[in-house]
XYZ file of C-alpha atoms in Angstrom:
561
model
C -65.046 18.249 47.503
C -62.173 20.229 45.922
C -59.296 18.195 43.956
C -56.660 18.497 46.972
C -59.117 16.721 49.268
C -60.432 14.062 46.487
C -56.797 13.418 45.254
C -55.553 12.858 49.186
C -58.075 10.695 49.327
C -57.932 8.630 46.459
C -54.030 7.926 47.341
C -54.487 6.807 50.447
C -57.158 4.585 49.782
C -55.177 2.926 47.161
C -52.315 2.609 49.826
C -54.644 0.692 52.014
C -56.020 -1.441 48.766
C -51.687 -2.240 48.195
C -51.985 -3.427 51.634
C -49.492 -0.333 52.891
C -50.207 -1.065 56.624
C -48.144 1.765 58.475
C -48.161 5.178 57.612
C -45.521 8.095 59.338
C -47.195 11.782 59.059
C -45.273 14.800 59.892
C -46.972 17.727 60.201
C -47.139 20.452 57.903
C -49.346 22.666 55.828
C -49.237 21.583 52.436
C -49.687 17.808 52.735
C -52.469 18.935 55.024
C -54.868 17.320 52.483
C -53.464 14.260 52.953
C -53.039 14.580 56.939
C -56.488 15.048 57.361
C -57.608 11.438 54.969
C -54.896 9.956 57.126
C -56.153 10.712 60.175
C -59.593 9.759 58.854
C -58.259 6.512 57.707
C -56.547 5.537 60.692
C -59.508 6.290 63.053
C -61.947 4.097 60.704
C -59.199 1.128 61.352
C -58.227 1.171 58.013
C -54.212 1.602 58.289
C -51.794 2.268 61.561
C -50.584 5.898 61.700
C -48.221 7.054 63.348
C -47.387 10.619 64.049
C -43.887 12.269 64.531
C -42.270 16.294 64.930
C -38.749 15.489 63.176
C -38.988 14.390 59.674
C -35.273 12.772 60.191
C -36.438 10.331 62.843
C -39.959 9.984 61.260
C -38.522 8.381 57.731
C -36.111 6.264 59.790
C -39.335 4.833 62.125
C -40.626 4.326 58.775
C -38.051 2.233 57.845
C -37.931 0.094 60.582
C -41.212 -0.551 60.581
C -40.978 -1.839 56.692
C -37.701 -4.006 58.022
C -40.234 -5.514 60.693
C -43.289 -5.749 58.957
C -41.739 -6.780 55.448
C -44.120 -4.465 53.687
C -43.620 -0.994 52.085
C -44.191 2.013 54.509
C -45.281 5.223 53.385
C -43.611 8.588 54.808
C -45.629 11.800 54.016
C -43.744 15.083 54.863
C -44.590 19.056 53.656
C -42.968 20.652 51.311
C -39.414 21.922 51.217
C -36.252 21.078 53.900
C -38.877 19.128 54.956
C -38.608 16.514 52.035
C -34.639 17.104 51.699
C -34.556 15.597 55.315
C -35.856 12.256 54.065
C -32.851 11.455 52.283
C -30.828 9.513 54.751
C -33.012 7.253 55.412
C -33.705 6.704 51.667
C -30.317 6.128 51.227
C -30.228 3.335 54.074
C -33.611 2.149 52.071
C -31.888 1.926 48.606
C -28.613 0.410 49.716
C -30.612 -2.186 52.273
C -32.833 -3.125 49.376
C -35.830 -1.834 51.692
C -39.559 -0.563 50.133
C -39.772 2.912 51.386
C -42.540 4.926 49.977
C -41.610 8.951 50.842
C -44.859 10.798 49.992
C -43.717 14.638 49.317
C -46.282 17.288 49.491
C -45.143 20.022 47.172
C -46.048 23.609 45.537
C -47.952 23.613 42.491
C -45.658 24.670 39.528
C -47.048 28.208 38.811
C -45.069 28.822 42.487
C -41.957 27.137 41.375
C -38.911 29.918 40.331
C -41.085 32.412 42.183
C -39.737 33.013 45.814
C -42.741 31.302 47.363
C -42.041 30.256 51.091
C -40.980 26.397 51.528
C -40.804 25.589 47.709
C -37.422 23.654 46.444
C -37.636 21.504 43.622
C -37.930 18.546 44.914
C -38.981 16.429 41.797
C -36.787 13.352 42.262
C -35.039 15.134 45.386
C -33.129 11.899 46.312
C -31.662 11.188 42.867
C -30.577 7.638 41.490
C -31.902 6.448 45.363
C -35.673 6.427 44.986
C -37.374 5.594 41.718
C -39.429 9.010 41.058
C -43.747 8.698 40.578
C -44.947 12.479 39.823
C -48.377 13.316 40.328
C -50.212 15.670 38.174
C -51.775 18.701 40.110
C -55.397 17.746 40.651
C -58.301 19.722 38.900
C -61.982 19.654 38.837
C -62.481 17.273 35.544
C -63.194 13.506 35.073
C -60.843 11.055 34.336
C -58.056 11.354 37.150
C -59.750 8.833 39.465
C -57.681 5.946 37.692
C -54.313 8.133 36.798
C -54.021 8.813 40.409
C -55.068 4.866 42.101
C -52.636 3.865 39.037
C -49.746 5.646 39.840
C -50.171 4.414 43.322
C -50.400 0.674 42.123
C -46.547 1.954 40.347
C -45.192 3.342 43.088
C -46.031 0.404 45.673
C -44.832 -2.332 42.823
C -41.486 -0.583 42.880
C -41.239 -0.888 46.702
C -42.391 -4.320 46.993
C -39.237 -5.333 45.044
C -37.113 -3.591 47.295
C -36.658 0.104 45.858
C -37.764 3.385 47.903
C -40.058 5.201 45.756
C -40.626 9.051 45.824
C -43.914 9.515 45.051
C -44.156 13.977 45.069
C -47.388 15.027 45.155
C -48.011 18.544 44.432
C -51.280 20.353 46.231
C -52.843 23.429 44.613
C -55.184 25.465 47.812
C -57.589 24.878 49.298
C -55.944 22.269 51.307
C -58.201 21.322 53.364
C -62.090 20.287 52.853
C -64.150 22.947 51.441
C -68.192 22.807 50.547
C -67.581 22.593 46.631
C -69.953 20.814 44.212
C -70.311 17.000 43.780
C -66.968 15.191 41.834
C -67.414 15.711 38.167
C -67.222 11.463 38.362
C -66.267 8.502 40.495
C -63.867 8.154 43.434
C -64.215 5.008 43.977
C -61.756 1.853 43.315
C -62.053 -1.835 42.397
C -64.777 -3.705 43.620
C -63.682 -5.696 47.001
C -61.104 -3.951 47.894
C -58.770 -4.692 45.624
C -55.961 -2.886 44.119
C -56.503 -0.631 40.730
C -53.814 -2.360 38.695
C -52.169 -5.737 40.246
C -48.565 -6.633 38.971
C -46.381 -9.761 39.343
C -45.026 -9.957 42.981
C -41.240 -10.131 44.087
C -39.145 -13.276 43.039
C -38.847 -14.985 46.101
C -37.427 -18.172 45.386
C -34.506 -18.378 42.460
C -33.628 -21.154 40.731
C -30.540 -23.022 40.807
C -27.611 -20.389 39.545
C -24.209 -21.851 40.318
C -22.433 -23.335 37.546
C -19.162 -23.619 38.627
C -17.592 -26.120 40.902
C -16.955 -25.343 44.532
C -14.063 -27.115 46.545
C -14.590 -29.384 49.805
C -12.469 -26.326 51.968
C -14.667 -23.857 51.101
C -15.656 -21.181 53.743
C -18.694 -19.149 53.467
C -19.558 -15.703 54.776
C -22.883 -14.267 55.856
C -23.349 -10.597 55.271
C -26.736 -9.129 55.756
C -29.720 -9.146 53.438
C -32.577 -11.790 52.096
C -32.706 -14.186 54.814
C -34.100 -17.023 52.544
C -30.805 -16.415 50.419
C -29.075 -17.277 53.482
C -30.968 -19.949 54.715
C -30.931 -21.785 51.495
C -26.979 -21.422 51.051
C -26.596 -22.648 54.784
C -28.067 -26.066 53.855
C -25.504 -26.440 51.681
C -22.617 -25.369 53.721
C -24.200 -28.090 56.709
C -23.993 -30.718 54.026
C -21.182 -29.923 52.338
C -19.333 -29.709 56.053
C -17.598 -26.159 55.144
C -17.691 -23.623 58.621
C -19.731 -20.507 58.253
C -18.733 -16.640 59.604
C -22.377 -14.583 59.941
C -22.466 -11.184 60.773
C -24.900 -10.804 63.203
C -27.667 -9.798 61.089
C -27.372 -12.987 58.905
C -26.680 -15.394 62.149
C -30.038 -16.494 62.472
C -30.708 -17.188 59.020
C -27.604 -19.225 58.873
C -27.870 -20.871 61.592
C -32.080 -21.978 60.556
C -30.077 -23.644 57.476
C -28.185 -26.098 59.965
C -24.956 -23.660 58.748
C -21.348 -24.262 61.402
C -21.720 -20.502 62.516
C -18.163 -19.706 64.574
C -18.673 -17.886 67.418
C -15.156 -16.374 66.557
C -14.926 -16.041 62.865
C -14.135 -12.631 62.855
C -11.532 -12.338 65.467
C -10.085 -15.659 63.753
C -9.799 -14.102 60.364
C -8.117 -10.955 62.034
C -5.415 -12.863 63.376
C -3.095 -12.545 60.174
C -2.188 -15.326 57.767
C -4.008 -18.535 58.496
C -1.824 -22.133 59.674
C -2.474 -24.421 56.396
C -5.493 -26.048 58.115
C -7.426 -23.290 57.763
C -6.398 -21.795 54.696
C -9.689 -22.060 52.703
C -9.651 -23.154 48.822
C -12.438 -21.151 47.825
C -14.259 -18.167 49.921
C -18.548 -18.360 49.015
C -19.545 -14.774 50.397
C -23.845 -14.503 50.784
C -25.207 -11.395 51.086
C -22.820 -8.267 52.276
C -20.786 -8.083 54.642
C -19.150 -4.849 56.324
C -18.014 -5.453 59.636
C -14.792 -7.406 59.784
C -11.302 -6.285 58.042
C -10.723 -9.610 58.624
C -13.094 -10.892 56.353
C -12.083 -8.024 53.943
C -8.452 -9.561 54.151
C -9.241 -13.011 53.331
C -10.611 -11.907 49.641
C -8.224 -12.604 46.946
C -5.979 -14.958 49.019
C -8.522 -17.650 47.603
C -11.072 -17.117 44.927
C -14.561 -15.508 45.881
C -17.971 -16.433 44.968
C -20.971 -13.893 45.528
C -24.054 -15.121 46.131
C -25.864 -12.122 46.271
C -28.101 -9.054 44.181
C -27.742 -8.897 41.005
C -26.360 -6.339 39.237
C -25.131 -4.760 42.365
C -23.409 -7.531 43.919
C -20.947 -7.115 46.672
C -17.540 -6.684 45.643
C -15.458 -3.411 46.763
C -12.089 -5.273 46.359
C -13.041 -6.187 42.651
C -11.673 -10.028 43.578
C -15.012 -11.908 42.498
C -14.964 -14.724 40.164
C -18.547 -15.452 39.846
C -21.387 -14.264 41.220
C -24.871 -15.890 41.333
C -28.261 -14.898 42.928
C -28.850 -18.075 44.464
C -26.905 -21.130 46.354
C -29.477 -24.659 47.390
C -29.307 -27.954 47.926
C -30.121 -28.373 43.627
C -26.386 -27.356 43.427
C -24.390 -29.855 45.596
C -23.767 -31.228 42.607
C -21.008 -28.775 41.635
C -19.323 -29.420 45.302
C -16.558 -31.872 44.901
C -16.735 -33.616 48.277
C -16.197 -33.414 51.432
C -12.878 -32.853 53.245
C -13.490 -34.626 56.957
C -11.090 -32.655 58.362
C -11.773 -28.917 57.203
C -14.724 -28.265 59.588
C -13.210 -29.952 62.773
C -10.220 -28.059 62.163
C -12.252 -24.805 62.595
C -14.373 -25.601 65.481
C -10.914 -26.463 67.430
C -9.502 -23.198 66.561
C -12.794 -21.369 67.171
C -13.525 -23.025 70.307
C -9.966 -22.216 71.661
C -10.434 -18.480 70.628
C -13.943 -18.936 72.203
C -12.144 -20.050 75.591
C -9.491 -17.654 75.463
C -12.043 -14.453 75.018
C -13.976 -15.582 77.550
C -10.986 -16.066 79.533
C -9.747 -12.507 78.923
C -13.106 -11.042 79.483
C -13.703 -12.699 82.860
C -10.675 -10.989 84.088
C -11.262 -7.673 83.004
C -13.114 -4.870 85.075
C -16.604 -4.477 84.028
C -18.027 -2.690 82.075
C -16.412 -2.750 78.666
C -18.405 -2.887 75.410
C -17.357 -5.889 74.348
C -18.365 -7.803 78.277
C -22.045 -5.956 77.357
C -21.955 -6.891 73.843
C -21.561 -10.406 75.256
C -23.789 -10.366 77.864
C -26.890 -8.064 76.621
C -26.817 -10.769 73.738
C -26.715 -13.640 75.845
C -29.341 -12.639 78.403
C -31.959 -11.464 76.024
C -34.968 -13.348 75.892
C -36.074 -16.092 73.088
C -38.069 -14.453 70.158
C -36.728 -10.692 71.151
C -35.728 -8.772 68.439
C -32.092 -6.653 69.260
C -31.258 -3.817 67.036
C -27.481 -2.938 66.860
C -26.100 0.486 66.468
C -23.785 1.491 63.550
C -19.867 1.728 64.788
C -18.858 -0.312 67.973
C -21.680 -1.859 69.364
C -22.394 -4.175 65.852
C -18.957 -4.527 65.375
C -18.155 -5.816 69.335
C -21.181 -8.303 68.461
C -19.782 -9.545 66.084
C -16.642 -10.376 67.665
C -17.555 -12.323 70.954
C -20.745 -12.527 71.485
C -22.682 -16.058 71.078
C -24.417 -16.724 68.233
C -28.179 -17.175 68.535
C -30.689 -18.658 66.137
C -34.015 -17.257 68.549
C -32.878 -13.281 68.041
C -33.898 -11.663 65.282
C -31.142 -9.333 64.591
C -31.359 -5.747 62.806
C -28.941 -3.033 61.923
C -28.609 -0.327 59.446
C -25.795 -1.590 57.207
C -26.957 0.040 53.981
C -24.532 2.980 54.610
C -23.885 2.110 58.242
C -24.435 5.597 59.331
C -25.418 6.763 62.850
C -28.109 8.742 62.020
C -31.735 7.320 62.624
C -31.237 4.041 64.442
C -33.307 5.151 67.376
C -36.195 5.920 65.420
C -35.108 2.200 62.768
C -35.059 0.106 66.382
C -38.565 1.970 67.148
C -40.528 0.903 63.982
C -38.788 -2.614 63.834
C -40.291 -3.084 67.451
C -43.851 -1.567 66.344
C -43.891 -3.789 63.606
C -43.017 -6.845 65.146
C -44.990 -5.953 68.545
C -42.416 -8.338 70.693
C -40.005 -7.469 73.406
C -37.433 -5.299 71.356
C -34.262 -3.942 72.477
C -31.237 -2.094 70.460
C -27.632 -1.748 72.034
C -26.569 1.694 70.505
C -23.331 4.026 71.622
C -23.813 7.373 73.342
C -23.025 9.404 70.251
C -25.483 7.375 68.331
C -28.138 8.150 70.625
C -27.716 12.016 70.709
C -27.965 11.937 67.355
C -31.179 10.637 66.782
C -32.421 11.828 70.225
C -35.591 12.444 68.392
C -36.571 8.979 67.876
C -37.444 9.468 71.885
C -39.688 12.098 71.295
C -43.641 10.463 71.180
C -46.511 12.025 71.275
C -48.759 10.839 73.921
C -51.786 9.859 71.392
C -49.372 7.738 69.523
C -48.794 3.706 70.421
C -45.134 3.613 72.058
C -42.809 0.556 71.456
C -42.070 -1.963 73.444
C -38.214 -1.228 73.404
C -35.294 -0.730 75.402
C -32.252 1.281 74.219
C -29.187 0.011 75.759
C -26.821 2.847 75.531
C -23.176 2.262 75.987
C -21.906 5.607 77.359
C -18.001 6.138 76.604
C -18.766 10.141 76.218
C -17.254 10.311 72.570
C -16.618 8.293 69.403
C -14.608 5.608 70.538
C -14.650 3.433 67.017
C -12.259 6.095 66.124
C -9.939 5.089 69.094
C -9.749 1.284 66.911
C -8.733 3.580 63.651
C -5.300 4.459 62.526
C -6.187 8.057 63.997
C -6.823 6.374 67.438
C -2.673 5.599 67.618
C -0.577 7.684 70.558
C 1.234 9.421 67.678
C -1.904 11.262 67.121
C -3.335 12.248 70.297
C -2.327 16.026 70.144
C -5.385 16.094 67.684
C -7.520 12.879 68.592
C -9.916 13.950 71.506
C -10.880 17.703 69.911
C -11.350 16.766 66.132
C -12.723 12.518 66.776
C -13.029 11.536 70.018
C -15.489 14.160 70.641
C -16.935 14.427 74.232
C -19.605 15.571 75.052
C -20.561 15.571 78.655
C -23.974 15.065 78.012
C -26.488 14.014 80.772
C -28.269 11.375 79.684
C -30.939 10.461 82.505
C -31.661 14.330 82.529
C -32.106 14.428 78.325
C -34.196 11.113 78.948
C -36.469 13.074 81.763
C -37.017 15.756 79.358
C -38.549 13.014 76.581
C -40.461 11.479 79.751
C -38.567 8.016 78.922
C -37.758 6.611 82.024
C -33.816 5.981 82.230
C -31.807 3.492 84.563
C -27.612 3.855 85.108
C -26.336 0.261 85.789
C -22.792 -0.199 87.552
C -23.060 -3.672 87.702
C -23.445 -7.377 85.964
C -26.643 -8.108 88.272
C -28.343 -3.937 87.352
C -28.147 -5.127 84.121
C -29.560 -8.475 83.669
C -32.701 -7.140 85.539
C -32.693 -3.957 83.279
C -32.821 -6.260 80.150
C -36.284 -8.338 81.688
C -39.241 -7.592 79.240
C -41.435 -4.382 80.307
C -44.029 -2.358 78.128
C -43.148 0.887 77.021
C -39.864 3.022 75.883
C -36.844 2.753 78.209
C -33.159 3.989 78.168
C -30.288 1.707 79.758
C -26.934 3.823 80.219
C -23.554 1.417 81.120
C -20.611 3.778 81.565
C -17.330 3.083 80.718
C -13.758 4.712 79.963
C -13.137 4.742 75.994
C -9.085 5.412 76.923
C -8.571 2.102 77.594
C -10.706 0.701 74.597
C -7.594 0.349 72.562
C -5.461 -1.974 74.586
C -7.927 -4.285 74.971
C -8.533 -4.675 71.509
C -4.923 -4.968 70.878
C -4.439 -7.779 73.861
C -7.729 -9.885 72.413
C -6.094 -9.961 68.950
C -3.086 -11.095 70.551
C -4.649 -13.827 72.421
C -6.965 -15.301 70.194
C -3.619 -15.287 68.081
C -1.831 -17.530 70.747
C -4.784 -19.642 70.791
C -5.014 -20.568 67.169
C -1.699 -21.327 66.470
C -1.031 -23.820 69.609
């Protein structure tokens, strides 16, 4: 055995021993080493492995499948651009507070400064984003058994409390197995399985935080993040009686504490200044919200309470009083009562915004992103699992559609970007093996078109990819760009169109595709298959605008009747 194949080895052993169930490989030469005890691993039953071309899409499967799993997944990648096209997704991992192990193959350092083909330095490549394990270049001499299962044990304890880990791994040739002599000692690891070095798990339960007293008209926002953060601050906002506004990522979780969730919070809180009954005294904000400038508004017109990470605790307006890691029932005593009429005051006004959406949305021509939004939600089945894509589709969610405590609901709203959440709503529906779907825009499909592309050894989700086809960017017809003073300059620089045949891009992936024109199409499109489908609704992103403008309007009529 040479020291490439015993140290490849050794580290993926102690990834199984960490319990690291899913593995992403990319293909390459000098992580071949650790390739081949993959692949050796995975047929023995010992791990899942999954296999993918584009790095890109492969470290964002990765990091779905840690989002559905809830345990660190490794991504192993060659050396070079290779590694450098990790980084997005580790930058969704660190700002999501996700375990992402990246495994970098890379040159030995007698190569480094040289010239040698695909060699960067790539020793802690992604910066303050991913805590950095180096490995020492294996040799043929005792004693690196336990430095190597060690730094493994490291690596994995950093993920498990929430921090992607770059663990670079640099391979000296012969990279693959070689007749050699017998290892100077030992391989092996702790007896029954277990892991080299064990460490204290991840706090998962805090203990009572809030010191300061919280008024009966309180209202409390959901962002996304540690659902059993949210869940225990919804008990208290059911028994305190204050109304609740989830994104749709923390809905569920809210709504499992018994929380008010408003179907209309957003749109309610975009309406302008608030009539005095539902001005709130205080504002308790869980977790991190991003969607609404509506709820971005409302801080500093009352004070703010995080309940959230700590140190890096949400707060881009700098308007936080306090800020705590946890919010249960062992703190009612710092609420001081209950105001009767604070939460019936909200459900009136939410359930008259509620009528008037629906009233506006009946009578509009189909499709629009906000009628799917809607209706996708609502006709899903019980248990799915929807992932949203970054720029409308979330955002249209969050403004109409019914709340639901049976969907699980994922997005990528670490850094909200575009990139990867093909390949994010793949692994989230490997992981979690249930019907899976993920309503995405066109432009966020093309540019992760990758995430489609499956070998056909490797298991294929159960997921279908609603895409919302408006050919273009049409979040930016919403911005302050999108106004008609601009126009001379909107459709070439934002709106972007691109023309692109989708069914035809879809046929060259081999994922079967289906165009719906209609309410009916659609609801039978959504019905749980097996496999990897593509749903494309058309629609015409010039009139996106207006319509926005004229459901701001009338959920503003409604609330102040």
């Amino acid at each position: 055995m040479n020291p490439s194949t015993a140290q490849a080895s050794v580290i993926v052993d102690e990834l199984i021993r960490n319990d690291v169930p899913h593995v992403v490989l990319t293909p390459g030469s000098r992580n071949a080493a650790l390739a081949m005890a993959l692949a050796e691993a995975a047929e023995a039953g010992r791990l899942t492995l999954h296999v993918r071309i584009d790095e890109r899409a492969a470290a964002f499967l990765a990091l779905g499948l840690a989002r559905g799993s809830g345990r660190p997944v490794a991504i192993v990648c060659t050396s070079g651009t290779a590694a450098a096209n990790l980084h997005p997704a580790v930058l969704e991992a660190y700002h999501s507070g996700v375990g992402l192990l990246t495994i970098t193959a890379d040159r030995p350092p007698e190569l480094h400064g040289t010239g040698a083909n695909q060699t960067i330095d790539q020793r802690g490549l992604f910066g303050p984003a991913a805590v950095a394990v180096e490995f020492p270049v294996a040799e043929r001499r005792e004693g690196q058994n336990q430095v190597w299962r060690g730094l493994v044990c490291r690596a994995v304890a950093q993920a498990e409390h929430g921090r992607p880990v770059q663990v670079n791994v640099p391979f000296r040739e012969p990279l693959v197995p070689t007749f050699e002599p017998r290892w100077p000692d030992s391989l092996d690891g702790r007896p029954q399985g277990r892991r080299w070095t064990t460490s204290a798990a991840p706090m998962t339960i805090a203990g009572s935080r809030v010191d300061f007293r919280l008024p009966p008209r309180t209202l409390v926002v959901f962002g996304s993040g540690r659902a059993d953060r949210a869940q225990a601050a919804a008990t208290v906002a059911a028994t305190a009686g204050w109304p609740a506004v989830a994104e749709p990522s923390g809905q569920a979780a809210a709504l499992a504490g018994g929380a008010a969730v408003l179907r209309c919070g957003a749109l309610l809180l975009s309406t302008g200044e608030l009539p005095p009954a539902l001005r709130p005294d205080a504002v308790v904000v869980v977790g991190r919200p991003t969607l609404s400038r509506g709820v971005r508004g409302l801080m500093g017109r009352a004070p703010v309470y995080g309940i959230g990470d700590h140190p890096q605790w949400t707060d881009p307006q700098y308007v936080a009083t306090h800020v705590r890691g946890w919010l249960d029932l062992d703190d009612m005593a710092q609420v001081d009562g209950m105001d009767t009429d604070w939460l019936p005051a909200w459900r009136h006004a939410d359930a008259g915004a509620a009528a008037a959406v629906d009233k506006l949305l009946g009578e509009e021509p189909w499709p629009t992103g906000l009628q799917v939004a809607a209706e996708v939600v609502a006709a899903l089945p019980p248990d799915a699992t929807l992932f949203l894509g970054s720029s409308n589709p979330v955002r249209d969610v969050d403004l109409v559609a019914e709340p639901r405590s049976d969907l699980r609901v994922y997005a990528n709203r670490g850094v909200a970007g575009i990139d990867g959440n093909v390949s994010t709503a793949a692994g989230v529906a490997l992981a979690e093996g249930g019907p899976a779907y993920a309503l995405i825009g066109d432009l966020t499909l093309l540019h992760d078109l990758n995430g489609l592309l499956i070998g056909p050894p490797e298991q294929r989700p159960n997921l279908t990819v609603v895409v919302h086809n408006d050919d273009g960017g049409g979040i930016f017809t919403l911005l302050e760009q999108g106004a008609a003073e601009y126009q001379h300059t909107f459709e070439r620089v934002f709106g972007t169109p691109h023309g692109a045949d989708l069914a035809a891009l879809c046929a060259g992936y081999r994922v079967p595709h289906t165009l719906v024109t209609d309410r009916e199409d659609l609801n039978a499109a959504l019905r749980p298959a097996k496999g990897l489908r593509v749903v494309e609704i058309r629609s015409n992103r010039a009139l996106l605008r207006d319509l926005h403008a004229r459901l701001r309007a009338t959920v503003t009529e409604a609330t102040l009747r």
